[in-house]
Amino acid sequence: MKKVLSLILCVVILCGTLLTAPAADGSCSCGFSPIIYVGPLGCTSVVRDAGTENEQVLWKTDTKFLLANLKAVLPKIGKAILLRNSDLLAGAIVDYVYACFGDLALDADGNSKANVTTPDLNVPQGDRHSPDSDYYFDYDFRLDPYDDADRLHTFIAQVKSLTGHNSVKLKCSSMGGAVLSAYLDKYGHDGIDVIICRCCPLLGTAVAGEAFCGKIELNPTALARYGEDVVPFLEAGFADDLLEGSLYALVDVLKGAGILDAVCALGEKVIRDVGDTVFRDALIPIFGTLPGLWALVPDEYFDEAVSFMQVPSEGGLHDKIFAYRNAMAHIEENLKEAKRDGVNVCLICGYNVQRTPLVTLWRSTSDGTVDTKYASLGATCGNVKEPLDDAYINALQNKTYLSPDRMIDASTCALADCTWFVRDWLHCNGNAGIDELFHLVMTSGEVSVRSFERFPQFLEADDDADTVRPVTGAPNAFERLRISPSYLNLIRFLFSILKRVTA
Ligand SMILES: [Zn+2]
């Protein structure tokens, strides 16, 4: 088989279509080891009864399925509202959540139902490898990350054999960082020469921690800011700018008119009335059984979450949920060790984006999903939209790692010299500027936040221009309008004046 492969490769080279130069033993001397992209949560579909006429995607599912299930419980919801009966309403919501997501639950051993599978998982194919192409590793987000790590181990071996390289580069997005953590903990870093973590919840995310402790809060300020921060990332083709600007204005008007407060108050009332039942009868028995989601719970929440989510005190599922704590506890040391052994490590995380407005910790600065302090392995951060305290900054001996906007101190990070921060960068949003940084990291030798003039430690994302710029000072609506004169930035500027006048 190897000989046949070599022969085919030779023919291809003779044809002049490939720049790589494999030696007679099948090894490649192109000097660029292949990239494996470890995808985020939801990188592949979870399907019920795949290949049958009843086939149904459960994650990420289609609107039709969600609406059909909603239609089935609507009479019950209508009756509950009519009778003002919160028990009936809670029952209807439980039925709905079960119909949509019930089959995602794992059994007492932490295994999936036999008829719920991931039929589209990638197998590495072809030998194409370059800074612009990668092998996509996807996985079932529900499972124990150590199980995904086992598959990644096989996947890496396949990619090495296909390309004739004895090392690979791992680029991990979001939950891919949990798979990486389990992988490094079990298999070490042999045969890896670059590790990139893009918005990875390496120490968890407060959203998972708080949700698994039942701490849900609808905060109107957080909701308004979330709306404002997410609006610029909408994809609506040519109408983008006008639509974004109008929605931004709408969010501010709704907040100003007290409508968001009313919506939140109503939401809070519903949560108070039905929350306990929905958690007990639907959320805990379904999502509490997914070790993949447990990997996102920060250490400081874990014990309380175990009690709240009623994790069984023994058995396969219990063991899988607890096992990942080792991966999380060791990730700092495992990455430091990799770096000491010459692996090029690059952590990059967003900050100053308002996070999902559903949890009590809505002030924690983040990329909208993952807290900056957890993705950066320990940065000290001001609250979202706020600088660090003056007292903290004045007491800092070394201000080399302080961001020019005074929002982040990276000196407390585990790997301060190879951790980048991008202001206003929404979780895992594509950005050509950041891709350029990745390109440099993958094609240079050992890199640090001082390696590239254009990419210092603190950057700000410009979604309109699809690039990043060095942070020079605090966010300023006028400056943003001057650099990128769009309708959205004009509205932002006008509202910033309005807020100052009415404050
Ligand atoms: Zn090569």
Short mmCIF file of C-alpha atoms and ligand atoms in Angstrom, two decimals:
data_model
loop_
_atom_site.label_atom_id
_atom_site.label_comp_id
_atom_site.label_asym_id
_atom_site.label_seq_id
_atom_site.Cartn_x
_atom_site.Cartn_y
_atom_site.Cartn_z
CA MET A 1 0.00 0.00 0.00
CA LYS A 2 2.84 2.36 0.95
CA LYS A 3 4.59 1.65 -2.36
CA VAL A 4 1.44 2.33 -4.31
CA LEU A 5 1.01 5.57 -2.41
CA SER A 6 4.60 6.62 -3.14
CA LEU A 7 4.13 5.84 -6.80
CA ILE A 8 0.97 7.91 -7.00
CA LEU A 9 2.74 10.75 -5.21
CA CYS A 10 5.66 10.59 -7.67
CA VAL A 11 3.33 10.79 -10.63
CA VAL A 12 1.57 13.75 -9.11
CA ILE A 13 4.87 15.53 -8.54
CA LEU A 14 6.02 14.77 -12.06
CA CYS A 15 2.84 16.38 -13.25
CA GLY A 16 3.98 19.44 -11.35
CA THR A 17 0.80 19.92 -9.39
CA LEU A 18 2.29 19.45 -5.95
CA LEU A 19 5.04 21.50 -4.35
CA THR A 20 5.80 19.05 -1.56
CA ALA A 21 8.73 16.70 -1.98
CA PRO A 22 8.29 13.28 -0.43
CA ALA A 23 11.37 11.17 0.08
CA ALA A 24 11.55 7.56 -1.07
CA ASP A 25 10.33 6.36 2.35
CA GLY A 26 7.11 8.37 2.02
CA SER A 27 8.19 11.16 4.35
CA CYS A 28 7.56 14.75 3.26
CA SER A 29 10.28 17.37 3.24
CA CYS A 30 8.11 20.42 2.56
CA GLY A 31 8.93 21.74 6.03
CA PHE A 32 5.32 22.46 6.98
CA SER A 33 3.59 19.86 9.16
CA PRO A 34 -0.18 19.47 8.66
CA ILE A 35 -2.77 21.43 10.65
CA ILE A 36 -5.56 19.63 12.46
CA TYR A 37 -8.49 21.88 13.32
CA VAL A 38 -10.27 20.70 16.48
CA GLY A 39 -13.72 22.20 16.05
CA PRO A 40 -16.13 23.84 18.51
CA LEU A 41 -19.27 22.49 20.21
CA GLY A 42 -21.74 21.46 17.54
CA CYS A 43 -18.99 20.73 14.98
CA THR A 44 -20.96 17.68 13.90
CA SER A 45 -24.64 16.75 14.00
CA VAL A 46 -26.09 14.38 16.58
CA VAL A 47 -28.76 12.35 14.80
CA ARG A 48 -31.56 10.03 15.93
CA ASP A 49 -32.29 6.97 13.79
CA ALA A 50 -29.71 7.95 11.16
CA GLY A 51 -30.26 6.37 7.76
CA THR A 52 -33.89 5.45 8.43
CA GLU A 53 -37.04 7.22 7.33
CA ASN A 54 -37.41 8.56 10.89
CA GLU A 55 -34.00 10.22 10.78
CA GLN A 56 -33.98 13.40 12.88
CA VAL A 57 -31.11 15.76 13.63
CA LEU A 58 -31.20 16.53 17.36
CA TRP A 59 -28.17 18.86 17.43
CA LYS A 60 -27.91 21.28 15.70
CA THR A 61 -31.48 20.73 14.82
CA ASP A 62 -33.74 22.45 12.31
CA THR A 63 -36.41 25.04 13.04
CA LYS A 64 -39.07 22.75 11.52
CA PHE A 65 -38.50 20.11 14.19
CA LEU A 66 -38.53 22.70 17.00
CA LEU A 67 -41.74 24.26 15.65
CA ALA A 68 -43.48 20.91 15.18
CA ASN A 69 -42.75 20.04 18.82
CA LEU A 70 -43.92 23.47 19.90
CA LYS A 71 -47.18 23.00 18.02
CA ALA A 72 -47.76 19.79 19.98
CA VAL A 73 -47.54 21.53 23.37
CA LEU A 74 -49.23 24.82 22.40
CA PRO A 75 -52.73 23.76 23.62
CA LYS A 76 -51.24 22.90 27.01
CA ILE A 77 -49.39 26.23 27.18
CA GLY A 78 -52.58 28.08 26.14
CA LYS A 79 -54.57 26.37 28.85
CA ALA A 80 -51.87 27.12 31.45
CA ILE A 81 -51.92 30.83 30.56
CA LEU A 82 -55.72 30.93 30.54
CA LEU A 83 -55.96 29.27 33.95
CA ARG A 84 -52.86 31.13 35.22
CA ASN A 85 -51.59 27.74 36.32
CA SER A 86 -47.79 27.67 36.59
CA ASP A 87 -47.63 23.90 37.26
CA LEU A 88 -49.38 23.27 33.96
CA LEU A 89 -47.01 25.69 32.21
CA ALA A 90 -43.97 24.02 33.76
CA GLY A 91 -45.29 20.63 32.60
CA ALA A 92 -45.74 21.91 29.04
CA ILE A 93 -42.18 23.29 28.97
CA VAL A 94 -40.79 20.01 30.32
CA ASP A 95 -42.69 18.11 27.59
CA TYR A 96 -41.31 20.45 24.97
CA VAL A 97 -37.69 20.25 26.12
CA TYR A 98 -37.98 16.45 26.23
CA ALA A 99 -39.46 16.21 22.75
CA CYS A 100 -36.63 18.35 21.33
CA PHE A 101 -33.61 17.24 23.34
CA GLY A 102 -34.60 14.27 25.53
CA ASP A 103 -32.81 11.70 23.38
CA LEU A 104 -29.50 13.54 23.74
CA ALA A 105 -29.24 12.32 27.35
CA LEU A 106 -26.56 9.73 28.11
CA ASP A 107 -27.19 6.60 30.21
CA ALA A 108 -25.86 5.75 33.68
CA ASP A 109 -22.55 4.66 32.14
CA GLY A 110 -22.18 7.92 30.22
CA ASN A 111 -22.94 6.32 26.84
CA SER A 112 -25.30 7.49 24.13
CA LYS A 113 -28.55 5.71 23.25
CA ALA A 114 -27.75 3.20 20.51
CA ASN A 115 -29.99 4.97 17.96
CA VAL A 116 -28.49 8.43 18.64
CA THR A 117 -25.23 8.78 16.72
CA THR A 118 -22.88 11.14 14.87
CA PRO A 119 -22.95 9.70 11.33
CA ASP A 120 -21.04 12.54 9.66
CA LEU A 121 -17.77 12.36 11.62
CA ASN A 122 -14.77 13.15 9.41
CA VAL A 123 -12.07 10.67 8.53
CA PRO A 124 -8.86 12.29 7.29
CA GLN A 125 -8.49 12.03 3.54
CA GLY A 126 -5.92 13.15 1.00
CA ASP A 127 -2.45 14.45 1.65
CA ARG A 128 -2.94 18.14 1.01
CA HIS A 129 -1.28 20.18 3.74
CA SER A 130 -0.32 23.84 3.78
CA PRO A 131 -0.83 26.94 5.96
CA ASP A 132 -4.17 27.42 4.18
CA SER A 133 -5.65 23.94 4.55
CA ASP A 134 -6.41 21.76 7.52
CA TYR A 135 -7.88 18.43 8.54
CA TYR A 136 -11.12 18.99 10.42
CA PHE A 137 -11.49 16.93 13.58
CA ASP A 138 -15.09 16.86 14.80
CA TYR A 139 -16.60 14.98 17.73
CA ASP A 140 -19.78 14.28 19.67
CA PHE A 141 -19.91 17.25 22.08
CA ARG A 142 -21.91 15.23 24.63
CA LEU A 143 -19.24 12.65 25.38
CA ASP A 144 -16.38 12.44 27.85
CA PRO A 145 -13.57 14.59 26.35
CA TYR A 146 -11.16 11.70 27.05
CA ASP A 147 -13.18 9.57 24.60
CA ASP A 148 -12.84 12.36 22.02
CA ALA A 149 -9.11 12.54 22.86
CA ASP A 150 -8.76 8.82 22.04
CA ARG A 151 -10.30 9.46 18.63
CA LEU A 152 -8.05 12.49 18.14
CA HIS A 153 -5.05 10.28 18.88
CA THR A 154 -6.03 7.92 16.04
CA PHE A 155 -6.86 10.89 13.79
CA ILE A 156 -3.38 12.40 14.36
CA ALA A 157 -1.73 9.09 13.45
CA GLN A 158 -3.79 8.90 10.25
CA VAL A 159 -2.87 12.47 9.25
CA LYS A 160 0.83 11.79 9.88
CA SER A 161 0.70 8.70 7.75
CA LEU A 162 -1.24 10.43 4.95
CA THR A 163 1.13 13.40 4.78
CA GLY A 164 4.46 11.80 5.60
CA HIS A 165 5.11 14.12 8.56
CA ASN A 166 5.95 12.99 12.06
CA SER A 167 4.34 15.99 13.72
CA VAL A 168 1.13 18.01 13.44
CA LYS A 169 -0.19 21.42 14.43
CA LEU A 170 -3.34 21.59 16.56
CA LYS A 171 -5.64 24.58 16.14
CA CYS A 172 -8.50 24.37 18.62
CA SER A 173 -11.66 26.46 18.67
CA SER A 174 -13.84 26.93 21.74
CA MET A 175 -14.84 23.49 23.13
CA GLY A 176 -12.01 22.01 21.04
CA GLY A 177 -9.87 23.27 23.95
CA ALA A 178 -11.54 20.72 26.25
CA VAL A 179 -10.63 17.91 23.84
CA LEU A 180 -7.07 19.32 23.73
CA SER A 181 -6.91 19.44 27.55
CA ALA A 182 -7.94 15.78 27.80
CA TYR A 183 -5.54 14.86 24.98
CA LEU A 184 -2.49 16.54 26.57
CA ASP A 185 -3.39 14.99 29.92
CA LYS A 186 -3.59 11.47 28.50
CA TYR A 187 -1.14 11.45 25.58
CA GLY A 188 1.24 14.38 26.20
CA HIS A 189 2.56 16.66 23.47
CA ASP A 190 4.86 14.31 21.54
CA GLY A 191 4.43 14.77 17.80
CA ILE A 192 2.78 18.21 18.15
CA ASP A 193 4.74 21.30 17.12
CA VAL A 194 2.12 24.08 17.35
CA ILE A 195 -0.87 24.49 19.67
CA ILE A 196 -3.33 27.32 19.02
CA CYS A 197 -6.29 27.87 21.34
CA ARG A 198 -8.90 30.22 19.92
CA CYS A 199 -11.53 31.36 22.47
CA CYS A 200 -11.13 28.08 24.39
CA PRO A 201 -12.81 27.61 27.78
CA LEU A 202 -9.61 26.02 29.16
CA LEU A 203 -10.73 26.71 32.73
CA GLY A 204 -14.44 26.58 31.84
CA THR A 205 -17.01 29.31 31.31
CA ALA A 206 -19.16 30.97 33.96
CA VAL A 207 -22.28 30.41 31.83
CA ALA A 208 -21.94 26.64 32.27
CA GLY A 209 -20.95 26.98 35.92
CA GLU A 210 -23.86 29.22 36.83
CA ALA A 211 -26.43 27.34 34.72
CA PHE A 212 -25.37 24.03 36.34
CA CYS A 213 -25.85 25.68 39.74
CA GLY A 214 -29.30 26.93 38.75
CA LYS A 215 -28.23 30.57 38.90
CA ILE A 216 -30.29 32.17 36.18
CA GLU A 217 -30.92 35.91 36.01
CA LEU A 218 -32.35 38.05 33.24
CA ASN A 219 -30.66 41.40 33.59
CA PRO A 220 -31.98 44.26 31.39
CA THR A 221 -28.63 46.10 31.22
CA ALA A 222 -26.91 42.87 30.20
CA LEU A 223 -29.62 42.14 27.64
CA ALA A 224 -29.31 45.61 26.07
CA ARG A 225 -25.52 45.47 25.96
CA TYR A 226 -25.62 41.95 24.56
CA GLY A 227 -27.93 43.16 21.80
CA GLU A 228 -25.59 46.06 21.03
CA ASP A 229 -22.48 43.88 21.00
CA VAL A 230 -23.92 41.11 18.85
CA VAL A 231 -25.62 43.40 16.32
CA PRO A 232 -22.35 44.32 14.50
CA PHE A 233 -21.72 40.63 13.77
CA LEU A 234 -25.00 40.03 11.96
CA GLU A 235 -24.59 38.69 8.45
CA ALA A 236 -27.22 40.23 6.20
CA GLY A 237 -25.29 40.80 3.01
CA PHE A 238 -25.46 44.25 1.45
CA ALA A 239 -28.10 45.46 3.91
CA ASP A 240 -25.69 44.79 6.81
CA ASP A 241 -24.82 48.28 7.78
CA LEU A 242 -28.28 49.82 7.65
CA LEU A 243 -29.85 46.85 9.43
CA GLU A 244 -27.15 46.79 12.10
CA GLY A 245 -27.42 50.52 12.74
CA SER A 246 -31.21 50.35 12.98
CA LEU A 247 -31.19 47.35 15.32
CA TYR A 248 -28.58 49.03 17.48
CA ALA A 249 -30.81 52.07 17.76
CA LEU A 250 -33.81 49.85 18.48
CA VAL A 251 -32.04 48.08 21.34
CA ASP A 252 -31.14 51.42 22.90
CA VAL A 253 -34.65 52.79 22.45
CA LEU A 254 -36.19 49.66 24.01
CA LYS A 255 -33.84 49.99 26.97
CA GLY A 256 -34.51 53.73 27.29
CA ALA A 257 -38.28 53.19 27.20
CA GLY A 258 -38.07 50.61 29.98
CA ILE A 259 -39.33 47.87 27.69
CA LEU A 260 -36.31 45.63 28.21
CA ASP A 261 -36.81 45.99 31.95
CA ALA A 262 -40.42 44.87 31.58
CA VAL A 263 -39.40 41.91 29.40
CA CYS A 264 -36.78 40.88 31.94
CA ALA A 265 -39.19 41.26 34.86
CA LEU A 266 -41.69 39.03 33.05
CA GLY A 267 -38.93 36.54 32.21
CA GLU A 268 -37.77 36.55 35.82
CA LYS A 269 -41.32 35.87 36.99
CA VAL A 270 -41.63 32.92 34.59
CA ILE A 271 -38.27 31.58 35.79
CA ARG A 272 -39.40 31.92 39.43
CA ASP A 273 -42.70 30.18 38.72
CA VAL A 274 -41.54 27.28 36.58
CA GLY A 275 -37.72 27.21 36.94
CA ASP A 276 -37.52 24.58 39.68
CA THR A 277 -39.75 22.12 37.86
CA VAL A 278 -38.07 22.65 34.48
CA PHE A 279 -34.62 22.15 36.02
CA ARG A 280 -35.69 19.10 38.03
CA ASP A 281 -37.68 17.32 35.35
CA ALA A 282 -35.95 18.32 32.11
CA LEU A 283 -32.65 20.22 32.26
CA ILE A 284 -30.99 18.08 34.95
CA PRO A 285 -32.00 14.64 33.54
CA ILE A 286 -30.96 15.66 30.01
CA PHE A 287 -28.05 18.13 30.10
CA GLY A 288 -26.75 17.01 33.50
CA THR A 289 -25.81 13.65 31.91
CA LEU A 290 -23.44 15.13 29.31
CA PRO A 291 -19.76 14.96 30.44
CA GLY A 292 -18.88 17.21 27.47
CA LEU A 293 -20.89 20.05 29.02
CA TRP A 294 -19.49 19.28 32.46
CA ALA A 295 -16.04 19.98 30.98
CA LEU A 296 -17.14 23.61 30.64
CA VAL A 297 -17.91 24.03 34.36
CA PRO A 298 -15.14 26.05 36.09
CA ASP A 299 -13.56 24.47 39.14
CA GLU A 300 -15.00 27.04 41.53
CA TYR A 301 -18.56 25.98 40.60
CA PHE A 302 -17.98 22.23 40.36
CA ASP A 303 -18.93 20.98 43.84
CA GLU A 304 -22.08 23.09 44.01
CA ALA A 305 -23.02 22.02 40.46
CA VAL A 306 -22.54 18.32 41.30
CA SER A 307 -24.99 18.71 44.15
CA PHE A 308 -27.48 20.87 42.24
CA MET A 309 -27.44 18.65 39.13
CA GLN A 310 -27.77 15.52 41.28
CA VAL A 311 -24.79 13.67 39.82
CA PRO A 312 -24.94 10.01 40.95
CA SER A 313 -22.35 9.27 43.66
CA GLU A 314 -20.83 6.39 41.69
CA GLY A 315 -20.98 4.59 38.34
CA GLY A 316 -19.70 5.21 34.83
CA LEU A 317 -21.35 8.59 34.32
CA HIS A 318 -20.07 9.86 37.69
CA ASP A 319 -16.53 8.72 36.82
CA LYS A 320 -16.58 10.45 33.43
CA ILE A 321 -17.90 13.71 34.88
CA PHE A 322 -15.20 13.69 37.55
CA ALA A 323 -12.35 12.46 35.32
CA TYR A 324 -12.18 15.68 33.30
CA ARG A 325 -11.30 17.64 36.46
CA ASN A 326 -7.78 16.20 36.04
CA ALA A 327 -7.50 17.55 32.50
CA MET A 328 -8.61 21.00 33.69
CA ALA A 329 -6.36 20.91 36.75
CA HIS A 330 -3.31 19.99 34.63
CA ILE A 331 -3.85 22.15 31.53
CA GLU A 332 -1.61 25.03 32.71
CA GLU A 333 1.27 22.70 33.58
CA ASN A 334 0.75 20.60 30.43
CA LEU A 335 0.91 23.67 28.18
CA LYS A 336 3.93 25.08 30.05
CA GLU A 337 5.71 21.76 29.66
CA ALA A 338 4.87 21.64 25.95
CA LYS A 339 6.29 25.14 25.55
CA ARG A 340 9.46 24.22 27.44
CA ASP A 341 9.90 21.31 25.01
CA GLY A 342 9.70 23.65 22.02
CA VAL A 343 6.02 23.48 21.09
CA ASN A 344 4.85 26.84 19.76
CA VAL A 345 1.85 27.79 21.91
CA CYS A 346 -0.60 30.62 21.13
CA LEU A 347 -3.66 31.38 23.25
CA ILE A 348 -6.00 34.05 21.93
CA CYS A 349 -9.17 35.27 23.59
CA GLY A 350 -11.74 38.04 23.25
CA TYR A 351 -12.71 40.63 25.86
CA ASN A 352 -15.11 43.51 26.44
CA VAL A 353 -18.08 41.78 24.76
CA GLN A 354 -21.22 41.60 26.89
CA ARG A 355 -21.88 37.96 27.76
CA THR A 356 -25.11 36.01 27.36
CA PRO A 357 -27.57 37.93 29.52
CA LEU A 358 -28.89 34.93 31.41
CA VAL A 359 -26.58 34.43 34.34
CA THR A 360 -25.89 36.33 37.54
CA LEU A 361 -22.26 36.86 36.57
CA TRP A 362 -23.12 39.08 33.60
CA ARG A 363 -20.40 41.63 34.45
CA SER A 364 -17.52 39.21 33.85
CA THR A 365 -15.68 40.37 30.72
CA SER A 366 -15.73 37.80 27.94
CA ASP A 367 -16.03 37.18 24.21
CA GLY A 368 -19.79 36.88 24.77
CA THR A 369 -19.50 33.20 25.71
CA VAL A 370 -16.18 32.37 27.38
CA ASP A 371 -14.85 34.51 30.23
CA THR A 372 -11.52 36.13 29.36
CA LYS A 373 -10.00 35.02 32.69
CA TYR A 374 -10.76 31.36 31.92
CA ALA A 375 -9.71 31.41 28.23
CA SER A 376 -6.44 33.21 29.06
CA LEU A 377 -5.50 30.92 31.95
CA GLY A 378 -5.68 33.58 34.59
CA ALA A 379 -5.68 37.18 33.30
CA THR A 380 -6.87 39.77 35.82
CA CYS A 381 -9.72 41.63 34.18
CA GLY A 382 -11.90 44.65 34.84
CA ASN A 383 -15.65 44.16 34.54
CA VAL A 384 -16.98 44.23 30.99
CA LYS A 385 -16.80 47.81 29.58
CA GLU A 386 -14.79 48.93 32.62
CA PRO A 387 -11.08 49.35 33.37
CA LEU A 388 -9.38 47.66 36.32
CA ASP A 389 -9.51 49.52 39.65
CA ASP A 390 -7.03 52.39 40.00
CA ALA A 391 -5.81 50.84 43.25
CA TYR A 392 -4.97 47.57 41.45
CA ILE A 393 -3.18 49.35 38.62
CA ASN A 394 -1.22 51.64 40.94
CA ALA A 395 -0.03 48.66 42.95
CA LEU A 396 1.26 46.87 39.81
CA GLN A 397 5.06 46.65 39.92
CA ASN A 398 5.38 45.72 36.26
CA LYS A 399 2.98 47.29 33.78
CA THR A 400 4.41 45.52 30.70
CA TYR A 401 1.40 43.23 30.55
CA LEU A 402 -1.25 45.89 31.25
CA SER A 403 -3.50 46.61 28.27
CA PRO A 404 -3.39 50.24 26.99
CA ASP A 405 -7.12 50.52 27.79
CA ARG A 406 -6.32 49.37 31.37
CA MET A 407 -8.94 46.61 31.14
CA ILE A 408 -6.63 43.55 31.29
CA ASP A 409 -3.52 42.63 33.24
CA ALA A 410 -1.94 39.62 31.55
CA SER A 411 0.93 39.29 34.03
CA THR A 412 -1.16 36.83 36.05
CA CYS A 413 -1.64 34.47 33.06
CA ALA A 414 -0.03 31.03 33.10
CA LEU A 415 1.60 31.76 29.73
CA ALA A 416 1.70 35.57 29.70
CA ASP A 417 4.18 35.78 26.81
CA CYS A 418 2.09 33.80 24.35
CA THR A 419 -1.44 34.91 25.26
CA TRP A 420 -3.12 37.47 22.99
CA PHE A 421 -6.27 39.46 23.74
CA VAL A 422 -8.70 40.92 21.22
CA ARG A 423 -11.13 43.61 22.40
CA ASP A 424 -14.70 43.48 21.01
CA TRP A 425 -14.09 40.09 19.36
CA LEU A 426 -17.22 37.97 19.47
CA HIS A 427 -16.66 34.30 20.35
CA CYS A 428 -14.93 32.49 17.47
CA ASN A 429 -16.06 35.05 14.90
CA GLY A 430 -14.05 34.82 11.67
CA ASN A 431 -11.54 37.65 11.27
CA ALA A 432 -8.93 37.84 8.50
CA GLY A 433 -6.53 39.78 10.75
CA ILE A 434 -6.56 37.04 13.38
CA ASP A 435 -6.12 34.39 10.68
CA GLU A 436 -3.02 36.28 9.59
CA LEU A 437 -1.64 36.05 13.12
CA PHE A 438 -2.30 32.28 13.10
CA HIS A 439 -0.48 32.04 9.78
CA LEU A 440 2.56 33.76 11.31
CA VAL A 441 2.44 31.56 14.41
CA MET A 442 2.36 28.45 12.25
CA THR A 443 5.10 29.47 9.84
CA SER A 444 7.55 31.09 12.30
CA GLY A 445 9.76 29.51 14.92
CA GLU A 446 9.04 30.17 18.58
CA VAL A 447 6.77 33.20 18.85
CA SER A 448 5.67 35.52 21.63
CA VAL A 449 3.49 38.61 22.01
CA ARG A 450 6.61 40.62 21.14
CA SER A 451 7.35 38.79 17.87
CA PHE A 452 5.22 40.80 15.46
CA GLU A 453 4.88 44.57 15.42
CA ARG A 454 1.39 44.37 13.90
CA PHE A 455 0.20 41.87 16.48
CA PRO A 456 1.10 43.01 19.99
CA GLN A 457 -0.52 41.38 23.02
CA PHE A 458 -3.61 43.61 22.95
CA LEU A 459 -5.61 43.98 19.75
CA GLU A 460 -9.05 45.28 18.89
CA ALA A 461 -11.33 43.67 16.34
CA ASP A 462 -12.80 45.73 13.52
CA ASP A 463 -15.54 43.55 12.10
CA ASP A 464 -16.40 45.98 9.29
CA ALA A 465 -12.84 46.02 7.99
CA ASP A 466 -12.40 42.30 8.86
CA THR A 467 -9.15 42.98 10.67
CA VAL A 468 -7.52 43.71 14.01
CA ARG A 469 -5.52 46.74 15.20
CA PRO A 470 -3.28 47.25 18.22
CA VAL A 471 -5.22 48.66 21.17
CA THR A 472 -4.05 52.20 21.82
CA GLY A 473 -6.50 53.47 24.43
CA ALA A 474 -10.00 53.13 25.86
CA PRO A 475 -12.84 52.34 23.41
CA ASN A 476 -14.12 55.55 21.90
CA ALA A 477 -17.19 55.83 19.66
CA PHE A 478 -15.83 58.88 17.81
CA GLU A 479 -12.49 57.21 17.10
CA ARG A 480 -14.33 54.13 15.80
CA LEU A 481 -16.46 56.30 13.50
CA ARG A 482 -13.37 58.13 12.22
CA ILE A 483 -11.51 54.91 11.38
CA SER A 484 -14.53 53.06 10.04
CA PRO A 485 -17.24 55.51 8.92
CA SER A 486 -20.30 53.24 8.74
CA TYR A 487 -23.95 53.84 9.58
CA LEU A 488 -23.65 51.53 12.59
CA ASN A 489 -20.68 53.48 13.95
CA LEU A 490 -22.51 56.76 13.38
CA ILE A 491 -25.48 55.47 15.42
CA ARG A 492 -23.09 54.22 18.10
CA PHE A 493 -21.44 57.64 18.22
CA LEU A 494 -24.78 59.49 18.43
CA PHE A 495 -26.01 57.24 21.23
CA SER A 496 -22.75 57.63 23.13
CA ILE A 497 -23.33 61.43 23.11
CA LEU A 498 -26.99 60.96 24.04
CA LYS A 499 -26.02 58.73 26.96
CA ARG A 500 -23.50 61.30 28.20
CA VAL A 501 -26.06 64.11 27.94
CA THR A 502 -28.83 62.17 29.70
CA ALA A 503 -26.60 60.52 32.32
ZN ZN B 1 4.81 18.28 3.84
#
